[in-house]
């Protein structure tokens, strides 16, 4: 019960009582890894609050610890200092509430496309009947356009299709927060573009998965998808350099946006921020 | 019309080409094997000449082998049985010992692969027991089991389980971190993790271990049966030596070698099939 009480105190001490409780509250978080005799500091003093319904991107150079932070939110890596509260409770272990899409797809190569999604659904959606679990698996695979490939093995699919399976698997467990670790980094530019749109489609079309946190290297991708962009300073001992609000209305049309002044300003700002 | 005329000879031509192609393929596969066998036979022949008749020639052995194989399942009492009966007796013990061995080694290897603590605890035990000669275990088995053939099986169990144990441990240890993360994020139960992630991921390594274990079991059986007597190829070799029939000894060696080769091929084929299946073939 102790952590729960602690969480409530934190929420009550919020400055604006009218504001909804944040979905994720990161304060004073740091990460050290053991190295040789001592420890090496990867991240320090991370302060970040994410509201329900936001699309957040983490951007920064390689080795700045943005993926480490995502893994800590997932519960796959422990934090060294500070507190990290999800829905008011400390994050202690991985959970399907924070489903993750990995950079290298992480599909089980010996299972078919269908089975890859079904095993996750079957494991998590325990309140559904067997028929409902199957129907849900079929539905998400149809939504990502893979209904004709359900019996194939991941090795028989292109990179883009594999990542669609991984995204379908994550959405199928109805996470409250979706975590994406450079999901389109290994894909060609054309495939990346269409998957970005599909991701926005899925996100806006699914009332249950409101919040997305994505790690990316790609400035355009970050602007196109995000509500806020979290810029990391260079590692080691990286921290948040600045948080940029993307004030572009949704639904966003990529073609008209890319010629707009706001887009160009954001782009220039991010480029300068990442180069200094 | 010109086109139609053109079609007919082309078909015949392609049928002929395909037959030639297959003959060529068969020849190319068999050619090195035949040459290899001829080299072995010539070396053997030379050795037979040098030994001045102590070692039987390939031809004399071949004729004895032919005799043995012409009536493999005759049974004239405890000391005179066909080579087929001896082979089956040996195979039965090998599969029993190997089966018990891998039934111990695979689950234990899965535990060791999952727990660094357990690995540290058991590594010295394994390293001490692993290099012990198979025959050193035989008296122990005899003392406990009071039965010579069972003691041979015991020696096979305890010497053949190590490669499967070590390979299973390594296979489980090397499961990609991403796949473990997936199992955690989607909250896979222990059973779902074992059946859908751990076993398929470690399967190639486990199969390699089983193959090496089978090789050891087949080596141990001959030595064990020489000590145990009664039935089996090992007993047959020793019995033929006592009867001073080296043609029979050489024949038995050939049968042991070829059977070992066949057992190994089975694992190789299963491994290839499984790899193809994992990648989406059938």
Coordinates of C-alpha atoms in Angstrom, one line a residue:
Chain A
X1 CA 0.0 0.0 0.0
X2 CA 2.9 2.4 0.7
X3 CA 3.7 3.2 -3.0
X4 CA 0.1 3.9 -3.7
X5 CA -0.1 6.4 -0.9
X6 CA 3.0 8.1 -2.1
X7 CA 1.6 8.4 -5.5
X8 CA -1.6 10.0 -4.3
X9 CA 0.4 12.6 -2.4
X10 CA 2.3 13.4 -5.5
X11 CA -0.8 14.0 -7.5
X12 CA -2.4 16.1 -4.7
X13 CA 0.6 18.3 -4.7
X14 CA 0.1 19.2 -8.3
X15 CA -0.1 22.9 -8.8
X16 CA -3.3 22.9 -10.9
X17 CA -5.9 20.8 -9.2
X18 CA -8.2 21.0 -12.2
X19 CA -5.6 19.3 -14.4
X20 CA -6.2 15.5 -15.0
X21 CA -3.6 13.2 -13.4
X22 CA -0.8 12.5 -15.8
X23 CA -0.5 9.1 -17.3
X24 CA 3.3 9.0 -16.8
X25 CA 5.4 11.0 -14.4
X26 CA 9.1 10.9 -14.5
X27 CA 11.0 12.9 -12.0
X28 CA 14.7 13.0 -11.2
X29 CA 15.3 9.8 -13.1
X30 CA 18.9 8.7 -13.8
X31 CA 20.5 5.5 -15.0
X32 CA 24.0 4.1 -14.2
X33 CA 25.5 1.0 -15.7
X34 CA 28.3 -0.9 -14.0
X35 CA 31.5 -0.5 -16.0
X36 CA 34.9 -1.9 -15.0
X37 CA 35.5 -0.9 -11.4
X38 CA 33.0 1.9 -11.2
X39 CA 29.7 2.9 -12.9
X40 CA 29.0 4.9 -16.0
X41 CA 26.2 7.4 -16.0
X42 CA 24.0 7.2 -19.0
X43 CA 21.1 9.4 -18.1
X44 CA 20.6 12.1 -15.3
X45 CA 17.9 14.4 -14.0
X46 CA 15.1 13.3 -16.4
X47 CA 11.9 15.3 -15.7
X48 CA 9.0 14.5 -18.0
X49 CA 5.2 14.3 -17.6
X50 CA 3.1 12.7 -20.2
X51 CA -0.6 13.3 -20.3
X52 CA -3.1 10.7 -21.6
X53 CA -3.7 11.2 -25.3
X54 CA -0.3 12.6 -26.2
X55 CA 2.0 11.5 -29.0
X56 CA 5.6 12.0 -27.7
X57 CA 8.9 11.5 -29.6
X58 CA 12.3 11.1 -28.1
X59 CA 15.0 12.4 -30.5
X60 CA 18.8 12.6 -30.0
X61 CA 22.1 11.2 -31.2
X62 CA 23.0 7.6 -30.8
X63 CA 24.1 6.7 -27.3
X64 CA 22.1 9.5 -25.7
X65 CA 20.1 7.1 -23.7
X66 CA 16.7 7.7 -25.3
X67 CA 16.2 4.0 -25.9
X68 CA 17.3 3.3 -22.3
X69 CA 14.6 5.7 -21.1
X70 CA 12.0 3.9 -23.3
X71 CA 13.1 0.5 -21.8
X72 CA 12.8 2.0 -18.3
X73 CA 9.2 3.1 -19.1
X74 CA 8.5 -0.4 -20.4
X75 CA 9.8 -1.8 -17.2
X76 CA 12.5 -3.9 -19.0
X77 CA 15.3 -1.9 -17.4
X78 CA 15.4 -0.6 -13.8
X79 CA 15.9 3.0 -12.9
X80 CA 19.0 3.9 -10.8
X81 CA 17.6 7.2 -9.3
X82 CA 14.4 9.1 -9.1
X83 CA 10.8 8.0 -9.5
X84 CA 8.7 6.8 -12.5
X85 CA 5.0 6.6 -12.0
X86 CA 2.5 5.1 -14.5
X87 CA -1.0 6.0 -13.6
X88 CA 0.2 6.9 -10.2
X89 CA 1.9 3.6 -9.5
X90 CA 5.7 3.0 -9.7
X91 CA 6.8 1.0 -12.7
X92 CA 8.4 -2.2 -11.4
X93 CA 8.0 -4.8 -14.2
X94 CA 7.0 -4.9 -17.9
X95 CA 3.3 -5.0 -18.6
X96 CA 1.0 -5.2 -21.6
X97 CA -0.4 -1.9 -20.5
X98 CA 2.8 -0.5 -21.9
X99 CA 3.2 -2.7 -25.1
X100 CA 6.3 -2.2 -27.1
X101 CA 7.3 -2.3 -30.8
X102 CA 11.0 -3.1 -31.1
X103 CA 13.4 -1.8 -33.8
X104 CA 14.1 -5.3 -35.2
X105 CA 10.5 -6.4 -35.1
X106 CA 11.1 -9.2 -32.5
X107 CA 8.6 -11.6 -34.0
X108 CA 9.0 -15.3 -33.2
X109 CA 10.4 -16.6 -36.5
X110 CA 8.9 -20.1 -36.0
X111 CA 5.4 -18.9 -35.6
X112 CA 3.1 -17.7 -38.5
X113 CA 2.0 -14.1 -38.7
X114 CA -1.4 -15.1 -37.2
X115 CA 0.2 -17.1 -34.3
X116 CA 2.6 -14.2 -33.5
X117 CA -0.3 -11.9 -32.8
X118 CA -2.6 -14.6 -31.3
X119 CA 0.0 -15.7 -28.7
X120 CA 0.1 -12.2 -27.3
X121 CA -3.7 -11.8 -27.5
X122 CA -4.2 -15.2 -25.8
X123 CA -1.7 -14.3 -23.1
X124 CA -3.1 -10.9 -22.3
X125 CA -6.8 -10.8 -23.2
X126 CA -7.8 -13.3 -20.6
X127 CA -11.3 -11.9 -20.1
X128 CA -12.2 -12.6 -23.8
X129 CA -13.5 -16.0 -25.0
X130 CA -11.4 -18.1 -27.3
X131 CA -13.6 -17.1 -30.3
X132 CA -13.3 -13.4 -29.3
X133 CA -9.5 -13.7 -29.1
X134 CA -9.4 -15.2 -32.6
X135 CA -11.8 -12.5 -33.9
X136 CA -9.6 -9.8 -32.4
X137 CA -6.4 -11.3 -34.0
X138 CA -8.1 -11.4 -37.4
X139 CA -9.4 -7.8 -37.0
X140 CA -6.0 -6.2 -36.1
X141 CA -4.3 -8.1 -38.9
X142 CA -6.9 -6.9 -41.4
X143 CA -6.4 -3.4 -40.1
X144 CA -2.7 -3.4 -41.0
X145 CA -3.5 -5.0 -44.4
X146 CA -2.1 -8.4 -43.7
X147 CA -5.2 -10.5 -44.0
X148 CA -3.8 -12.3 -47.0
X149 CA -0.5 -13.1 -45.3
X150 CA -1.6 -14.6 -42.0
X151 CA -0.2 -18.1 -42.7
X152 CA 3.3 -16.8 -43.7
X153 CA 6.3 -17.0 -41.5
X154 CA 8.1 -13.7 -40.7
X155 CA 11.1 -14.7 -42.8
X156 CA 8.8 -14.7 -45.9
X157 CA 7.8 -11.0 -45.3
X158 CA 9.4 -7.7 -46.2
X159 CA 10.7 -5.5 -43.4
X160 CA 7.7 -3.2 -43.6
X161 CA 5.3 -6.1 -43.4
X162 CA 7.1 -7.6 -40.4
X163 CA 6.9 -4.3 -38.6
X164 CA 3.1 -4.2 -39.4
X165 CA 2.8 -7.5 -37.6
X166 CA 4.7 -6.2 -34.6
X167 CA 2.4 -3.1 -34.6
X168 CA -0.7 -5.2 -34.9
X169 CA 0.6 -7.4 -32.0
X170 CA 1.0 -4.3 -29.8
X171 CA -2.3 -2.8 -30.6
X172 CA -4.1 -6.1 -30.2
X173 CA -3.4 -6.2 -26.4
X174 CA -5.0 -2.7 -26.1
X175 CA -2.2 -1.0 -24.3
X176 CA -2.8 2.3 -22.5
X177 CA 0.6 3.5 -23.7
X178 CA 2.3 2.3 -26.9
X179 CA 6.1 2.3 -26.8
X180 CA 8.0 2.4 -30.2
X181 CA 11.7 2.0 -30.3
X182 CA 12.9 3.4 -33.7
X183 CA 10.1 1.4 -35.3
X184 CA 10.8 2.5 -38.9
X185 CA 14.6 2.9 -38.7
X186 CA 15.4 -0.2 -40.7
X187 CA 12.9 0.5 -43.5
X188 CA 13.3 2.3 -46.8
X189 CA 11.9 5.9 -47.1
X190 CA 8.7 4.9 -49.0
X191 CA 7.8 2.1 -46.7
X192 CA 8.5 4.4 -43.7
X193 CA 6.2 7.0 -45.0
X194 CA 3.2 4.7 -45.5
X195 CA 3.8 3.0 -42.1
X196 CA 3.8 6.4 -40.4
X197 CA 0.4 7.2 -41.8
X198 CA -0.9 3.8 -40.9
X199 CA 0.4 4.2 -37.3
X200 CA -1.4 7.6 -37.1
X201 CA -4.5 5.9 -38.5
X202 CA -4.5 3.2 -35.9
X203 CA -3.7 5.6 -33.1
X204 CA -6.6 8.0 -33.9
X205 CA -8.9 5.1 -34.7
X206 CA -8.4 3.2 -31.4
X207 CA -9.9 4.9 -28.3
X208 CA -8.1 2.5 -26.0
X209 CA -4.6 3.3 -27.0
X210 CA -4.4 7.0 -26.4
X211 CA -0.8 7.6 -25.7
X212 CA 2.3 6.9 -27.8
X213 CA 6.0 7.3 -26.9
X214 CA 8.4 6.8 -29.9
X215 CA 12.1 6.9 -30.1
X216 CA 13.4 8.2 -33.5
X217 CA 16.4 9.5 -35.4
X218 CA 14.3 11.2 -38.0
X219 CA 13.4 14.9 -37.6
X220 CA 10.6 14.8 -40.2
X221 CA 9.1 11.7 -38.7
X222 CA 9.1 13.3 -35.2
X223 CA 7.4 16.5 -36.4
X224 CA 4.8 14.7 -38.5
X225 CA 3.7 12.3 -35.8
X226 CA 4.2 14.1 -32.5
X227 CA 2.5 16.5 -30.2
X228 CA 5.7 17.1 -28.3
X229 CA 9.3 16.3 -29.2
X230 CA 11.7 15.6 -26.4
X231 CA 15.3 16.5 -27.5
X232 CA 18.1 14.7 -25.6
X233 CA 21.6 16.1 -25.1
X234 CA 24.6 14.0 -26.1
X235 CA 25.7 11.1 -23.9
X236 CA 27.2 9.9 -21.7
X237 CA 25.3 11.5 -18.8
X238 CA 22.6 12.8 -21.1
X239 CA 19.5 14.6 -20.1
X240 CA 16.6 16.4 -21.7
X241 CA 17.8 19.4 -23.6
X242 CA 14.4 20.8 -24.5
X243 CA 10.8 19.8 -25.1
X244 CA 9.3 21.2 -28.3
X245 CA 5.6 21.5 -28.8
X246 CA 4.4 20.8 -32.3
X247 CA 1.6 23.1 -32.9
X248 CA 0.1 21.6 -36.0
X249 CA -3.6 20.7 -36.3
X250 CA -4.7 17.1 -36.8
X251 CA -5.4 15.3 -39.0
X252 CA -2.1 16.2 -40.6
X253 CA -1.6 16.2 -44.3
X254 CA 2.1 15.6 -45.0
X255 CA 2.3 17.2 -48.4
X256 CA 0.7 20.5 -47.4
X257 CA 2.5 20.5 -44.0
X258 CA 6.0 20.1 -45.5
X259 CA 5.7 23.3 -47.4
X260 CA 4.3 25.3 -44.4
X261 CA 6.2 27.9 -42.4
X262 CA 5.6 26.2 -39.1
X263 CA 7.1 22.9 -40.4
X264 CA 10.2 24.7 -41.7
X265 CA 10.7 26.6 -38.4
X266 CA 10.4 23.4 -36.4
X267 CA 12.7 21.6 -38.7
X268 CA 15.4 24.3 -38.5
X269 CA 15.0 24.6 -34.8
X270 CA 15.5 20.8 -34.3
X271 CA 18.4 20.6 -36.7
X272 CA 20.2 23.4 -34.8
X273 CA 19.3 21.9 -31.5
X274 CA 20.7 18.5 -32.5
X275 CA 23.9 20.0 -34.0
X276 CA 25.0 22.1 -31.0
Chain B
X1 CA 4.2 -24.3 -89.7
X2 CA 7.8 -23.5 -89.1
X3 CA 7.1 -22.9 -85.5
X4 CA 5.3 -26.2 -85.0
X5 CA 8.1 -28.2 -86.6
X6 CA 10.4 -26.3 -84.3
X7 CA 8.6 -27.3 -81.2
X8 CA 8.8 -31.1 -81.5
X9 CA 12.5 -31.6 -81.7
X10 CA 13.0 -29.1 -78.9
X11 CA 10.8 -31.2 -76.5
X12 CA 12.8 -34.4 -77.3
X13 CA 15.9 -32.4 -76.8
X14 CA 14.8 -31.2 -73.4
X15 CA 13.8 -34.7 -72.2
X16 CA 17.2 -36.0 -73.2
X17 CA 19.0 -33.0 -71.6
X18 CA 17.1 -33.6 -68.3
X19 CA 18.1 -37.3 -68.3
X20 CA 21.7 -36.4 -69.0
X21 CA 21.5 -33.7 -66.3
X22 CA 20.3 -36.2 -63.7
X23 CA 22.9 -38.8 -64.7
X24 CA 25.6 -36.2 -64.4
X25 CA 24.3 -35.1 -61.0
X26 CA 24.3 -38.7 -59.7
X27 CA 27.8 -39.2 -61.1
X28 CA 29.0 -36.0 -59.5
X29 CA 27.6 -37.0 -56.1
X30 CA 28.9 -40.6 -56.2
X31 CA 32.2 -39.9 -57.9
X32 CA 34.1 -38.6 -54.8
X33 CA 32.5 -41.2 -52.6
X34 CA 33.7 -44.0 -54.9
X35 CA 37.2 -42.6 -55.1
X36 CA 37.3 -42.2 -51.3
X37 CA 36.2 -45.8 -50.9
X38 CA 38.8 -47.0 -53.4
X39 CA 41.5 -45.1 -51.5
X40 CA 40.4 -46.8 -48.2
X41 CA 40.4 -50.2 -49.8
X42 CA 43.8 -49.8 -51.3
X43 CA 45.4 -48.6 -48.0
X44 CA 43.7 -51.6 -46.4
X45 CA 45.1 -53.9 -49.0
X46 CA 48.6 -52.5 -48.5
X47 CA 48.3 -52.9 -44.8
X48 CA 47.2 -56.5 -45.2
X49 CA 50.3 -57.2 -47.4
X50 CA 52.6 -55.5 -44.9
X51 CA 51.1 -57.4 -41.9
X52 CA 52.0 -60.6 -43.8
X53 CA 48.5 -62.1 -43.6
X54 CA 47.7 -61.1 -40.0
X55 CA 45.2 -58.5 -41.2
X56 CA 42.5 -59.9 -43.6
X57 CA 42.3 -58.4 -47.1
X58 CA 39.3 -56.4 -48.2
X59 CA 38.2 -59.2 -50.5
X60 CA 38.3 -61.9 -47.8
X61 CA 36.4 -59.5 -45.5
X62 CA 33.8 -58.8 -48.1
X63 CA 33.1 -62.5 -48.6
X64 CA 32.8 -63.0 -44.8
X65 CA 30.5 -59.9 -44.6
X66 CA 28.4 -61.4 -47.4
X67 CA 28.0 -64.6 -45.5
X68 CA 27.1 -62.8 -42.3
X69 CA 24.6 -60.7 -44.1
X70 CA 23.0 -63.6 -46.0
X71 CA 21.5 -65.0 -42.8
X72 CA 21.5 -62.2 -40.3
X73 CA 18.8 -63.5 -37.9
X74 CA 19.7 -67.1 -37.2
X75 CA 19.9 -68.1 -33.5
X76 CA 21.9 -71.2 -32.5
X77 CA 21.9 -70.6 -28.7
X78 CA 23.6 -68.0 -26.6
X79 CA 27.0 -68.1 -28.2
X80 CA 26.0 -68.3 -31.9
X81 CA 23.6 -65.6 -33.1
X82 CA 23.2 -63.8 -36.5
X83 CA 24.8 -60.4 -36.9
X84 CA 21.4 -58.8 -37.3
X85 CA 20.4 -60.0 -33.8
X86 CA 23.6 -58.5 -32.4
X87 CA 23.1 -55.2 -34.2
X88 CA 19.5 -54.9 -32.9
X89 CA 20.7 -55.8 -29.3
X90 CA 23.3 -53.0 -29.5
X91 CA 20.8 -50.5 -31.1
X92 CA 18.3 -51.3 -28.3
X93 CA 20.8 -50.5 -25.6
X94 CA 22.1 -47.4 -27.4
X95 CA 18.6 -45.9 -27.8
X96 CA 17.7 -46.8 -24.2
X97 CA 20.8 -45.2 -22.8
X98 CA 20.8 -42.2 -25.1
X99 CA 17.0 -41.7 -24.5
X100 CA 17.4 -41.7 -20.7
X101 CA 20.5 -39.4 -21.1
X102 CA 18.7 -36.7 -23.1
X103 CA 15.6 -37.0 -20.9
X104 CA 17.9 -35.9 -18.1
X105 CA 20.1 -33.5 -20.1
X106 CA 17.4 -31.4 -21.9
X107 CA 15.4 -30.3 -18.8
X108 CA 18.6 -29.8 -16.8
X109 CA 20.2 -27.8 -19.6
X110 CA 17.1 -25.6 -19.8
X111 CA 17.4 -24.9 -16.1
X112 CA 21.2 -24.2 -16.3
X113 CA 20.7 -22.0 -19.4
X114 CA 18.1 -19.9 -17.5
X115 CA 20.0 -19.4 -14.3
X116 CA 23.6 -18.0 -14.0
X117 CA 23.6 -19.0 -10.3
X118 CA 22.8 -22.6 -11.1
X119 CA 25.5 -22.6 -13.8
X120 CA 28.1 -21.4 -11.3
X121 CA 27.0 -24.1 -8.9
X122 CA 27.1 -27.0 -11.3
X123 CA 29.9 -26.1 -13.7
X124 CA 32.6 -27.7 -11.5
X125 CA 30.5 -30.8 -11.0
X126 CA 30.0 -31.1 -14.8
X127 CA 33.7 -30.4 -15.6
X128 CA 34.8 -33.2 -13.2
X129 CA 32.3 -35.8 -14.4
X130 CA 32.5 -35.1 -18.1
X131 CA 36.0 -36.3 -19.0
X132 CA 35.7 -39.6 -17.1
X133 CA 36.2 -42.6 -19.4
X134 CA 32.9 -44.5 -20.1
X135 CA 34.4 -47.8 -18.9
X136 CA 35.2 -46.3 -15.5
X137 CA 31.5 -46.0 -14.9
X138 CA 30.9 -49.7 -15.8
X139 CA 31.9 -51.3 -12.4
X140 CA 29.7 -48.7 -10.6
X141 CA 26.7 -49.7 -12.7
X142 CA 27.4 -53.3 -12.2
X143 CA 27.7 -52.9 -8.4
X144 CA 24.4 -51.0 -8.2
X145 CA 22.3 -52.8 -10.9
X146 CA 23.7 -56.3 -10.6
X147 CA 23.2 -56.8 -14.3
X148 CA 25.9 -56.6 -17.0
X149 CA 23.7 -55.3 -19.9
X150 CA 22.0 -52.7 -17.6
X151 CA 25.4 -51.6 -16.5
X152 CA 26.3 -50.9 -20.1
X153 CA 23.2 -48.8 -20.5
X154 CA 24.1 -47.0 -17.4
X155 CA 27.6 -46.2 -18.8
X156 CA 25.9 -44.9 -22.0
X157 CA 23.5 -42.7 -20.0
X158 CA 26.2 -41.1 -18.0
X159 CA 28.7 -40.5 -20.8
X160 CA 26.3 -39.5 -23.6
X161 CA 24.3 -36.9 -21.7
X162 CA 27.1 -34.3 -21.5
X163 CA 27.0 -32.9 -25.1
X164 CA 23.2 -32.5 -24.9
X165 CA 23.5 -30.9 -21.5
X166 CA 26.2 -28.4 -22.6
X167 CA 24.5 -27.6 -25.9
X168 CA 21.0 -27.2 -24.4
X169 CA 22.5 -24.8 -21.8
X170 CA 24.2 -22.8 -24.5
X171 CA 21.2 -22.7 -26.7
X172 CA 19.0 -21.4 -23.9
X173 CA 21.6 -18.9 -22.8
X174 CA 21.8 -17.5 -26.3
X175 CA 18.1 -16.8 -26.7
X176 CA 17.9 -13.2 -28.1
X177 CA 17.2 -10.6 -25.4
X178 CA 14.5 -9.1 -27.7
X179 CA 12.5 -12.3 -27.6
X180 CA 12.8 -12.5 -23.8
X181 CA 11.6 -8.9 -23.7
X182 CA 8.6 -9.8 -25.9
X183 CA 7.7 -12.6 -23.5
X184 CA 7.8 -10.2 -20.6
X185 CA 5.9 -7.3 -22.2
X186 CA 3.1 -9.6 -23.3
X187 CA 3.3 -11.4 -19.9
X188 CA 3.8 -14.9 -21.3
X189 CA 3.2 -17.7 -18.8
X190 CA 6.1 -20.0 -18.0
X191 CA 4.6 -22.7 -20.2
X192 CA 4.0 -20.4 -23.1
X193 CA 7.5 -19.1 -22.8
X194 CA 9.0 -22.6 -22.8
X195 CA 6.9 -23.9 -25.7
X196 CA 6.8 -20.9 -28.0
X197 CA 10.1 -19.2 -27.3
X198 CA 12.6 -21.2 -25.4
X199 CA 12.3 -24.6 -27.0
X200 CA 12.1 -23.4 -30.7
X201 CA 14.9 -20.9 -30.1
X202 CA 17.2 -23.5 -28.5
X203 CA 16.1 -26.4 -30.8
X204 CA 19.1 -26.3 -33.3
X205 CA 21.6 -26.3 -30.4
X206 CA 19.6 -29.1 -28.6
X207 CA 19.6 -31.2 -31.8
X208 CA 23.4 -30.7 -32.2
X209 CA 23.8 -31.9 -28.7
X210 CA 21.6 -35.0 -29.3
X211 CA 23.6 -35.8 -32.4
X212 CA 26.9 -35.6 -30.5
X213 CA 25.4 -37.7 -27.7
X214 CA 24.3 -40.3 -30.1
X215 CA 27.9 -40.5 -31.5
X216 CA 29.3 -41.0 -28.0
X217 CA 26.6 -43.6 -27.2
X218 CA 27.5 -45.6 -30.3
X219 CA 31.2 -45.5 -29.4
X220 CA 30.6 -46.6 -25.8
X221 CA 28.3 -49.5 -26.7
X222 CA 31.0 -51.6 -28.4
X223 CA 33.5 -51.2 -25.6
X224 CA 30.8 -51.8 -23.0
X225 CA 29.6 -55.0 -24.6
X226 CA 33.1 -56.3 -24.9
X227 CA 33.2 -56.2 -21.1
X228 CA 29.6 -57.3 -20.5
X229 CA 29.5 -60.2 -23.0
X230 CA 26.3 -62.0 -24.0
X231 CA 24.9 -60.1 -27.0
X232 CA 25.6 -57.1 -29.1
X233 CA 28.2 -56.0 -31.7
X234 CA 30.9 -55.4 -29.0
X235 CA 30.5 -59.0 -27.8
X236 CA 30.5 -60.2 -31.4
X237 CA 33.9 -58.4 -32.0
X238 CA 35.4 -59.9 -28.9
X239 CA 34.0 -63.4 -29.6
X240 CA 35.4 -63.3 -33.1
X241 CA 38.8 -62.2 -31.8
X242 CA 38.8 -65.2 -29.4
X243 CA 37.8 -67.4 -32.4
X244 CA 40.7 -65.8 -34.3
X245 CA 38.4 -64.7 -37.1
X246 CA 39.7 -61.3 -38.0
X247 CA 37.5 -61.3 -41.1
X248 CA 34.5 -61.3 -38.8
X249 CA 36.1 -58.5 -36.7
X250 CA 36.7 -56.4 -39.8
X251 CA 33.1 -57.1 -41.0
X252 CA 31.8 -56.0 -37.6
X253 CA 33.9 -52.8 -37.7
X254 CA 32.3 -52.0 -41.1
X255 CA 28.8 -52.6 -39.8
X256 CA 29.5 -50.4 -36.7
X257 CA 30.9 -47.6 -38.9
X258 CA 28.1 -47.7 -41.4
X259 CA 25.4 -47.8 -38.7
X260 CA 27.0 -44.9 -37.0
X261 CA 27.0 -43.0 -40.2
X262 CA 23.3 -43.7 -40.8
X263 CA 22.4 -42.5 -37.3
X264 CA 24.3 -39.3 -37.8
X265 CA 22.6 -38.7 -41.2
X266 CA 19.2 -39.0 -39.5
X267 CA 20.0 -36.0 -37.3
X268 CA 21.4 -34.1 -40.1
X269 CA 18.2 -34.5 -42.2
X270 CA 16.0 -33.7 -39.2
X271 CA 18.0 -30.6 -38.6
X272 CA 17.7 -29.4 -42.2
X273 CA 14.0 -30.1 -42.3
X274 CA 13.5 -28.1 -39.0
X275 CA 15.5 -25.2 -40.3
X276 CA 13.5 -25.1 -43.5
X277 CA 10.3 -25.3 -41.5
X278 CA 11.3 -22.4 -39.3
X279 CA 11.9 -20.2 -42.3
X280 CA 8.5 -21.0 -43.7
X281 CA 9.1 -24.0 -46.0
X282 CA 7.3 -27.3 -45.4

